[in-house]
Coordinates of C-alpha atoms and ligand atoms in Angstrom, one line a residue:
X164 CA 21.0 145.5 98.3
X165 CA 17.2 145.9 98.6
X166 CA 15.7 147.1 101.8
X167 CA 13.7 143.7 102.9
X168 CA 10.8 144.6 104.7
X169 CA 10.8 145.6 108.1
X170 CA 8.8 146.1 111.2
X171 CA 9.3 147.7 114.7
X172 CA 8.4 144.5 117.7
X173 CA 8.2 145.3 121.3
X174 CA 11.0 143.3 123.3
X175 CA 8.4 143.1 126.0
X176 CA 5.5 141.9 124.3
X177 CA 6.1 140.8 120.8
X178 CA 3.9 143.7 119.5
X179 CA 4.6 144.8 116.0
X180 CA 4.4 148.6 114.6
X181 CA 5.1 149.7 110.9
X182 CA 6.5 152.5 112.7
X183 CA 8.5 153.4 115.6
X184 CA 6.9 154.5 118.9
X185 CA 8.5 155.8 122.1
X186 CA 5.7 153.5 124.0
X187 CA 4.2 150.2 123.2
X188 CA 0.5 150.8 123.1
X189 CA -0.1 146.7 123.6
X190 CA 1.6 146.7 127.2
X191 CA 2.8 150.3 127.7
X192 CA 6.4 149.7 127.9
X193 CA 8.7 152.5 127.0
X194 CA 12.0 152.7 124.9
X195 CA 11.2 148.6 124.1
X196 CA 10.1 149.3 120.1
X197 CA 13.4 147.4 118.2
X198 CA 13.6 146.9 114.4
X199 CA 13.4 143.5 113.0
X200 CA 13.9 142.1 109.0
X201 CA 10.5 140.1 108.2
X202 CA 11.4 136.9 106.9
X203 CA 11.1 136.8 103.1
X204 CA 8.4 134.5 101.2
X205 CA 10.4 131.7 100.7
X206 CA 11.8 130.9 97.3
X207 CA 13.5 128.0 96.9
X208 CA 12.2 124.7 96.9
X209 CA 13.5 123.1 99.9
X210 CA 12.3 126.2 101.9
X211 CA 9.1 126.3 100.1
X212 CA 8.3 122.5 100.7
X213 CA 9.5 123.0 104.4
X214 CA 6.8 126.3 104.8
X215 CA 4.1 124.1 103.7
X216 CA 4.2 121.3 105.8
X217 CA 7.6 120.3 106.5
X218 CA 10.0 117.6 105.0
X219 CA 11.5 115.5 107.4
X220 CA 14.7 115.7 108.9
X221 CA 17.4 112.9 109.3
X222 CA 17.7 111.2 113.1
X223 CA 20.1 109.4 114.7
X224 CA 20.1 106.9 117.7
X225 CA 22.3 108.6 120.1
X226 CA 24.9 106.2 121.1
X227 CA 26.2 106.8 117.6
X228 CA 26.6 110.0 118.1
X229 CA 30.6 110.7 118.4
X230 CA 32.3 112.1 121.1
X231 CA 34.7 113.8 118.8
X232 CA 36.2 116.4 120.4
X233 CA 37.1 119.1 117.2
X234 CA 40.6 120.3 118.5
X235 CA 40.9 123.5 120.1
X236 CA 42.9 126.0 118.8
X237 CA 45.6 127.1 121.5
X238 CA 47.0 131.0 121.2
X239 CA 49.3 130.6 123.7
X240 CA 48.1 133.0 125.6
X241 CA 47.5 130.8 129.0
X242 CA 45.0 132.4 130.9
X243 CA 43.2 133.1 127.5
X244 CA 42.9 130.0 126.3
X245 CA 42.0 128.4 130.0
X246 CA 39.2 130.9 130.6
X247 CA 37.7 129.6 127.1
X248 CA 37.4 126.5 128.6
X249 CA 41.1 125.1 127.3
X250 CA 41.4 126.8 123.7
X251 CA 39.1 128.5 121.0
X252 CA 36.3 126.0 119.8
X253 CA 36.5 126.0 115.5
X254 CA 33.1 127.7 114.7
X255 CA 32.2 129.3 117.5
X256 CA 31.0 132.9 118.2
X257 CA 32.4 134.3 121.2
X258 CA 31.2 138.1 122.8
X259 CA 34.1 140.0 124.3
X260 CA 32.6 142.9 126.8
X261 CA 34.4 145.5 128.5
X262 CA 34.3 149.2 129.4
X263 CA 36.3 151.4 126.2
X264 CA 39.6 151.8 126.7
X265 CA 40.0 148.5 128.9
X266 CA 42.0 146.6 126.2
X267 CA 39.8 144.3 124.3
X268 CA 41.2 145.2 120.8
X269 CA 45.3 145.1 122.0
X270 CA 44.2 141.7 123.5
X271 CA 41.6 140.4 120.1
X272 CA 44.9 141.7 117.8
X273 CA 47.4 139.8 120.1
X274 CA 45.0 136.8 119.4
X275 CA 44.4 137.8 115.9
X276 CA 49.0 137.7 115.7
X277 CA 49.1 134.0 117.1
X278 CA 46.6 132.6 115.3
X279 CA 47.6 134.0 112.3
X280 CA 51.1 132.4 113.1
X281 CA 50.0 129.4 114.2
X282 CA 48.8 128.7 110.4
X283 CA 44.7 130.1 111.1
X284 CA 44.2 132.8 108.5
X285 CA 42.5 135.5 110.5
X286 CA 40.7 138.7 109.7
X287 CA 40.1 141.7 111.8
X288 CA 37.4 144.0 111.2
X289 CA 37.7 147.5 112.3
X290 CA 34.7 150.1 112.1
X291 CA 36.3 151.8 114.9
X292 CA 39.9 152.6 114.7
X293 CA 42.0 153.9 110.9
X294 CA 44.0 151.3 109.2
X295 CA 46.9 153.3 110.7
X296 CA 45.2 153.4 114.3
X297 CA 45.6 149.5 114.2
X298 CA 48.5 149.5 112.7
X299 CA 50.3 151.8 115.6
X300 CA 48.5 149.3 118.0
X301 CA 50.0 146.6 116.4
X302 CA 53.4 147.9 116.4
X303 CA 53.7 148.3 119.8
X304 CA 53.0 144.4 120.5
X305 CA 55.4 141.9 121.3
X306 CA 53.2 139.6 118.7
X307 CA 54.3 140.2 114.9
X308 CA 50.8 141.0 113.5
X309 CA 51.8 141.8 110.1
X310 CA 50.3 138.8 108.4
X311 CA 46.7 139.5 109.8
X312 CA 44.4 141.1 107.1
X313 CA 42.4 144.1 108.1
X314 CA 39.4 145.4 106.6
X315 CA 38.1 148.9 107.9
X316 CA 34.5 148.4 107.4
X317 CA 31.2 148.8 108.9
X318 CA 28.9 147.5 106.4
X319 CA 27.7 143.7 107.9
X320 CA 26.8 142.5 104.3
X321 CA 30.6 143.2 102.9
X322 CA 32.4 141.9 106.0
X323 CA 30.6 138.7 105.9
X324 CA 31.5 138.7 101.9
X325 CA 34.9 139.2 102.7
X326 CA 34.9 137.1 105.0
X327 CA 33.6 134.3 102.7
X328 CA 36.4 134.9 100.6
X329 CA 40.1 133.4 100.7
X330 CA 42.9 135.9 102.2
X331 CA 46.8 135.6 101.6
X332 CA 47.1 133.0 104.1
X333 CA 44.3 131.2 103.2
X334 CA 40.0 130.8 103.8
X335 CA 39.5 132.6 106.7
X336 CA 39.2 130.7 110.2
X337 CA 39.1 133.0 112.5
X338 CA 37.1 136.7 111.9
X339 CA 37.0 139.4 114.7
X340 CA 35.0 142.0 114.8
X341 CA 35.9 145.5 116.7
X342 CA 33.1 146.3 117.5
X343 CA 29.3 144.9 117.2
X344 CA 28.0 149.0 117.9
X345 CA 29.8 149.9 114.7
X346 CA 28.1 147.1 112.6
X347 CA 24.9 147.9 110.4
X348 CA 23.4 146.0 108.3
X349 CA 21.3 147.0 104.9
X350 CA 18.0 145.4 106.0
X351 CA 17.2 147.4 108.9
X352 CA 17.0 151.1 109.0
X353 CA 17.9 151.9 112.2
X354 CA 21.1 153.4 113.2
X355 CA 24.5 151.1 114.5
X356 CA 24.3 150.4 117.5
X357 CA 20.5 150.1 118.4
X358 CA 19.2 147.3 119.5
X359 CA 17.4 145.7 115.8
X360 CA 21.0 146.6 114.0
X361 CA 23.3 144.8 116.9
X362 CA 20.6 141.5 117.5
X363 CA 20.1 141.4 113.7
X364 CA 23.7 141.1 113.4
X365 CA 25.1 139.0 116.1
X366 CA 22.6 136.6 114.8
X367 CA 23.8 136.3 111.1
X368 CA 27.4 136.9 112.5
X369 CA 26.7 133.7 114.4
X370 CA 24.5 131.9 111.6
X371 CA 28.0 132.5 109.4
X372 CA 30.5 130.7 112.0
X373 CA 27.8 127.8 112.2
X374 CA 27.5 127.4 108.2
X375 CA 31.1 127.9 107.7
X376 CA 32.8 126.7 110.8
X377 CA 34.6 130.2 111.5
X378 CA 35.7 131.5 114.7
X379 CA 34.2 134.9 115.4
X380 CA 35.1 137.0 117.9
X381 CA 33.1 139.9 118.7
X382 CA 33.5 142.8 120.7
X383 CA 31.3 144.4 122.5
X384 CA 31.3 148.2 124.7
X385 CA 29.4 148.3 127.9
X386 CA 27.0 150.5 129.0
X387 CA 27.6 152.4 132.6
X388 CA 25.1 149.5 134.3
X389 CA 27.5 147.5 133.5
X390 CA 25.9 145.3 130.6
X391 CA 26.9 144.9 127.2
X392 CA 25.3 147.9 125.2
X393 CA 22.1 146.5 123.0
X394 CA 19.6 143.9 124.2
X395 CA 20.3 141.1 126.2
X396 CA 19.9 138.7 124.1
X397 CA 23.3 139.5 122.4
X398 CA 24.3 137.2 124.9
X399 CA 21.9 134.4 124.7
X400 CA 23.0 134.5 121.1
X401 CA 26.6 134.0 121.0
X402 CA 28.6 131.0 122.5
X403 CA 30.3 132.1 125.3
X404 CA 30.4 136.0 127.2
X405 CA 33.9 137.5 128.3
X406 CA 33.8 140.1 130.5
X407 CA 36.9 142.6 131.1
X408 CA 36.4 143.4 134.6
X409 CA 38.7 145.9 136.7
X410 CA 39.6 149.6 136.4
X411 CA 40.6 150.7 133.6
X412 CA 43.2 152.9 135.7
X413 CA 45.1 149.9 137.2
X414 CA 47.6 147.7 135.5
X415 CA 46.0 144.2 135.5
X416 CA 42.5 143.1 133.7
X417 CA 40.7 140.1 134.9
X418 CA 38.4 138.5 132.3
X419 CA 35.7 136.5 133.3
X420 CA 33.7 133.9 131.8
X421 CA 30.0 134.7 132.0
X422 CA 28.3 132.4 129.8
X423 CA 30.3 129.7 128.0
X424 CA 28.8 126.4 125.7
X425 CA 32.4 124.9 125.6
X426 CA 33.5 125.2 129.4
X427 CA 32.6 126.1 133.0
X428 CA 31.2 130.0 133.8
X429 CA 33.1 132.0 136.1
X430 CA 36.6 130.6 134.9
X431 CA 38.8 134.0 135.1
X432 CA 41.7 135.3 133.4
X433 CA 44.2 137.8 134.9
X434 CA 46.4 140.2 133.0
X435 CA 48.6 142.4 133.0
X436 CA 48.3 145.5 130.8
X437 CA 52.2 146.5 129.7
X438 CA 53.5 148.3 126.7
X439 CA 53.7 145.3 124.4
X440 CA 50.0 144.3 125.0
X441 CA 48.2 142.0 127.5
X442 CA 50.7 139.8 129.6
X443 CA 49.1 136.5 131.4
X444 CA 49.5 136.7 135.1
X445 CA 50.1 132.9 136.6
X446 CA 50.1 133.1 140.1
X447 CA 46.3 135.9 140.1
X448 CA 46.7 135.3 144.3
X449 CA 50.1 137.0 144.7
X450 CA 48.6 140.1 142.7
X451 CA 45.9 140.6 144.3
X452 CA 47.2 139.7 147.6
X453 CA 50.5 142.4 147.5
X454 CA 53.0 142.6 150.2
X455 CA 51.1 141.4 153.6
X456 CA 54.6 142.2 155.7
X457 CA 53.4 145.8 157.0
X458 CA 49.5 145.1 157.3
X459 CA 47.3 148.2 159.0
X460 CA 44.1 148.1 160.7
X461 CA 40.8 147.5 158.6
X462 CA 42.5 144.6 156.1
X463 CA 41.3 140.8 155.8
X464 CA 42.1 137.7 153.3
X465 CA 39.5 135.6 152.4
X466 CA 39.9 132.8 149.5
X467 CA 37.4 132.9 146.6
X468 CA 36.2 130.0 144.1
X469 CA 36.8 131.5 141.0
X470 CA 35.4 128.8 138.5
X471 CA 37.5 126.0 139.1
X472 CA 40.9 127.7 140.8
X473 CA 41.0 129.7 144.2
X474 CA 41.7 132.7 144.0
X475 CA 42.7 135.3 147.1
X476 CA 42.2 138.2 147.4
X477 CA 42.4 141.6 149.9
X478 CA 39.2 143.4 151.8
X479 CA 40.0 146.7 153.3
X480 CA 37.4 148.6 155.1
X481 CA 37.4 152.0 156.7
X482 CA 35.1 153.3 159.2
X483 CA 35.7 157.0 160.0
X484 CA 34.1 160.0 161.7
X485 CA 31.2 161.2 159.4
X486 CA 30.9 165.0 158.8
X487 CA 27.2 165.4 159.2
X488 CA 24.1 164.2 157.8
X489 CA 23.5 160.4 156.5
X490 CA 26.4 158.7 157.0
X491 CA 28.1 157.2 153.9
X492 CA 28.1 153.5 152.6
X493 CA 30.8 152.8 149.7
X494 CA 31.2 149.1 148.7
X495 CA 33.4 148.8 146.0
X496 CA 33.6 145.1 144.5
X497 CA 30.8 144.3 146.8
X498 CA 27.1 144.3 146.2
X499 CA 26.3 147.6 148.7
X500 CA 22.7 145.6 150.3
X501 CA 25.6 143.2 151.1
X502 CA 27.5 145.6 153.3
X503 CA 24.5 146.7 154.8
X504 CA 23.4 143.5 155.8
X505 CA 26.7 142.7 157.5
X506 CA 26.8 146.5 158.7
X507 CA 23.7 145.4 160.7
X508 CA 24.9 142.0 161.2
X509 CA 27.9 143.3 163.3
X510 CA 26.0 146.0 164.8
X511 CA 23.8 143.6 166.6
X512 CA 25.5 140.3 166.8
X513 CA 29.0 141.5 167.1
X514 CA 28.7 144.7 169.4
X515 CA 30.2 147.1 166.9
X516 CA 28.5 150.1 165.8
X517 CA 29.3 151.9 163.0
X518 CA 26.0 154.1 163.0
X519 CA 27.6 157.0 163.2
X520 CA 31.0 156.3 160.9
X521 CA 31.2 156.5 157.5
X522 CA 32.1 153.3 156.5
X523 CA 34.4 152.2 152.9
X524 CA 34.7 148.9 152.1
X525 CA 36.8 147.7 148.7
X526 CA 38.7 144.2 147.3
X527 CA 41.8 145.2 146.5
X528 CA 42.6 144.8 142.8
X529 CA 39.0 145.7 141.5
X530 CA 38.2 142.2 141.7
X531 CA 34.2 141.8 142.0
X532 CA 33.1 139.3 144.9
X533 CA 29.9 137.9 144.7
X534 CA 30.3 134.8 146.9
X535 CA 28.8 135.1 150.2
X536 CA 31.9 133.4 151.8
X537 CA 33.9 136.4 152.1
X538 CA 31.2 137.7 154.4
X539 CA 33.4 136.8 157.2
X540 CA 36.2 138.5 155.8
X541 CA 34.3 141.9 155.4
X542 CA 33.3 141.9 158.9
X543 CA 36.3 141.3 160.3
X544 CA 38.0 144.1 158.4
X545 CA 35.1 146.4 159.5
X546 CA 35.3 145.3 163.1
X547 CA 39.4 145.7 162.8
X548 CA 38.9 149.2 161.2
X549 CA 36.4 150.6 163.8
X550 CA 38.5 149.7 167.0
X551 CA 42.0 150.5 164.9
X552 CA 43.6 147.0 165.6
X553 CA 45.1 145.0 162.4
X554 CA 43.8 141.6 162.1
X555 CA 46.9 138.9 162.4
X556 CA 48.5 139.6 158.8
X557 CA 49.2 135.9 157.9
X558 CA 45.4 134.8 158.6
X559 CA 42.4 134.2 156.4
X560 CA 39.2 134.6 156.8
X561 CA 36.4 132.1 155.2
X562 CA 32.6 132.2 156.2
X563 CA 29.2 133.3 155.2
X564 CA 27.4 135.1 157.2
X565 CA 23.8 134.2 159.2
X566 CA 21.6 137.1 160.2
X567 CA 22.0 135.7 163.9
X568 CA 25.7 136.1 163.7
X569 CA 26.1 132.0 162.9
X570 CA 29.0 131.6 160.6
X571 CA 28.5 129.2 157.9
X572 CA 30.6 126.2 156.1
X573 CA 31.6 127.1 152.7
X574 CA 32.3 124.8 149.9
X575 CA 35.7 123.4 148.8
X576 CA 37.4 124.4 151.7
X577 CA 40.5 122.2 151.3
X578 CA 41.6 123.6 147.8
X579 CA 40.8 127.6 149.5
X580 CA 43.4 126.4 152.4
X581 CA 46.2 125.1 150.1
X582 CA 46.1 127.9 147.5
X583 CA 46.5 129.9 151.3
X584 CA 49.5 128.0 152.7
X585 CA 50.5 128.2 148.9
X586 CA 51.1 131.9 149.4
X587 CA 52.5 132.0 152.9
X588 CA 49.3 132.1 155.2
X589 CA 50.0 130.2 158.7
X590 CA 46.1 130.6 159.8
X591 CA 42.2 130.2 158.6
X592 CA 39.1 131.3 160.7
X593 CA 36.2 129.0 159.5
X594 CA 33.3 127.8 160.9
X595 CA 33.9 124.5 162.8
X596 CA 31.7 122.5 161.1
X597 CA 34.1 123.2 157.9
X598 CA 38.0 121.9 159.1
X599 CA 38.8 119.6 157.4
X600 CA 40.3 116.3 158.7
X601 CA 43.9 117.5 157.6
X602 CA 45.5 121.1 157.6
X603 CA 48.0 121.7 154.7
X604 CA 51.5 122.5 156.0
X605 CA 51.6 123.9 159.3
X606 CA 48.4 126.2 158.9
X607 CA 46.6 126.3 161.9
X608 CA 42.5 125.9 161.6
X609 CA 40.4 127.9 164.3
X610 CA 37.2 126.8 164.2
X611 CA 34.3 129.3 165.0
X612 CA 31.0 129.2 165.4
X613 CA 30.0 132.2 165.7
X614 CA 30.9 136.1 164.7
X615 CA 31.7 136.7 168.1
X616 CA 33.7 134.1 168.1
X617 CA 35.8 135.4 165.6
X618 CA 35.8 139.1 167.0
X619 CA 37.0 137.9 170.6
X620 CA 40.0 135.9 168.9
X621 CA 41.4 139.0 166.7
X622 CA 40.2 142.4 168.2
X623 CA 39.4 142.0 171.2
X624 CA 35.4 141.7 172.4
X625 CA 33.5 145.1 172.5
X626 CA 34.9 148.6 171.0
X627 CA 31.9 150.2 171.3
Ligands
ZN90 ZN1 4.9 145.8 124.4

């Protein structure tokens, strides 16, 4: 194919360069100088007559626009399906993120396997692995993937040709892509993997589902800060975002729903990661919660909102001796200014120091909590770790934090106490402007008002 023409634009300004630049001289940016294909002069007449002035498009009054839900496509794969929003949506473009290794191509060919089976002719793109690499892979699942077609190929113009074309099974409905970093395309010159080559083709990947009504999947790797490697607006682009979140070291994978046009954000997904392939987890609270029989000091429950399901989950802290110098501040799962405001919080509302103790503070599970209701649940833990008391075992915790020590209401507090007396909890610290009229089961409510509150009710008043 013919190298179209192209130009380097700032992704700050909009600035264009014949060439690249390590700085933009328009606003001085650095590192911001992308490739981009300049539109051709158009040719055909439709395009032609719609450069010149326009010709007009068809309307419609909107209460005759149907409601027709398109069916979704269901894999079977539960918590796969529900974090899309309740199955995959014919024609749309969905981004699947996640540190390498994490298991987005065992789980994309376990999805590949069922709809391939369940009469959707699927193709998977590789520009990563061998045909034999994804072959092994496939043999270890408990999915028979050996009616997907694969194509090992980097080249964007040829996959979407392929694509285009009818397989064994059939015109393709469903093409995944593993991954958007290998992908090049002919018109720009840049390498795979910048950010003109992976924008350029996530757009035309997406343009294709649109024209042609094709699922497509796309991975893509993330970068150590934690975003999806290329420009951002990878993911204004697609449909919906996926996130694999978790460590990669421990056995389950929770993937979340960061963006999504067909379905509520923040849905997650939990796994488990086993020899066959990616196993859906039903009951996500009994994982993350573990045994609670044998509980030690420094440990607290709260329930999160995860999307539309609560979710509970473990926060262990540690404050111990510091060597010398600064002492440390880990947060792990938690947003570390968090932890420092609720360090200082219970410092001067609570009476517990930990200005001289190093202080750890993780969710259990690698979950990543960014609700301010488990506030309560953090300090509690920190307070229980610093005078070496365990909190009741059988207790949770739910309350945001005020910088005056106030603890605050948070929302949907009856469905955070039944999916707690769901899974054996007999009591809930909440602020008392939260209890609802009616506890479920036998769960006692203890209403507080303030951190102290809480503190003198668990650990006893001042450790300090
Ligand atoms: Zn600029």
């Amino acid at each position: 194919m013919a190298k179209a023409k192209t130009v380097y634009a700032c992704t700050e300004c909009g600035a264009q360069y014949p060439k690249w630049a390590g700085k933009c001289e328009a606003c001085g940016a650095w590192n911001t100088l992308a490739e981009e294909v300049v539109a051709a002069a158009p040719t055909s007449k439709r395009t032609a007559a719609r450069a010149a002035g326009g010709i007009a498009g068809t309307t419609v009054s909107l209460g005759r626009v149907t409601t027709a839900d398109t069916p979704r496509w269901h894999t079977g794969l539960d918590e796969f399906d529900f974090v899309l929003g309740g199955g995959i949506v014919p024609g749309s473009m969905v981004l699947v993120g996640g540190e390498p290794g994490i298991g987005k191509s065992t789980l994309l060919l376990q999805v590949a396997a069922r709809l391939e089976a369940a009469g959707q002719p699927t193709l998977y793109v590789s520009g990563e692995e061998s045909a034999l690499q994804v072959r092994l892979r496939a043999d270890r699942l408990a999915e028979d993937a050996s009616a997907v077609s694969l194509l090992t190929e980097t080249s964007l113009e040829t996959i979407l040709a392929t694509a285009a074309q009818p397989m064994a099974g059939g015109q393709v409905k469903c093409l995944i892509v593993d991954s958007i970093q290998t992908v090049h395309t002919e018109l720009l010159e840049g390498a795979p993997g910048n950010v003109g080559q992976v924008r350029e083709c996530a757009a035309r990947l997406m343009r294709f589902a649109k024209d042609t009504s094709t699922t497509v999947f796309v991975i893509g790797h993330v970068t150590k800060g934690g975003g999806i490697a290329g420009p951002k607006t990878l993911e204004h682009i697609v449909d919906t975002v996926l996130y694999f979140e978790g460590d990669g070291t421990l056995d389950h994978r929770v993937l979340r729903a960061t963006k999504n046009r067909f379905g509520s954000v923040d849905e997650i997904g939990v796994f488990r990661m086993v020899g066959t392939g990616l196993i859906p987890v039903e009951n996500p609270s009994a994982l993350f919660l573990g045994d609670r029989s044998a509980v030690a000091s420094g440990s607290a429950v709260c329930a999160l909102m995860e999307g539309t399901r609560p979710v509970l989950v473990e926060v262990q802290a540690l404050a111990a001796k510091a060597g010398f110098g600064t002492p440390q501040r880990v947060a792990n799962g938690i947003d570390s200014r968090r932890l420092a405001l609720l360090l200082a919080v219970l410092d001067k509302r609570g009476g517990f120091s930990c200005a001289q103790l190093d202080v750890f503070c993780n969710i259990v599970g690698g979950m990543r909590v960014q609700e301010p209701s488990v506030d309560l649940a953090i300090v509690a833990a920190l307070a229980s770790s610093v005078v070496d008391k365990p909190l009741p075992a059988q207790a949770i915790f739910l309350g945001e934090l005020g910088l005056g020590g106030e603890v605050r209401p948070v929302s949907q507090v009856e469905r955070r106490l039944a999916e707690a007396a769901k899974l054996g909890m007999t009591k809930a610290f909440l602020s008392d402007r939260a209890i609802p009229r009616r506890a479920p089961g036998d769960m006692q409510l203890v209403g507080v008002r303030t951190l102290t509150d809480v503190l003198q009710r668990t650990v006893g008043k001042d450790a300090s």
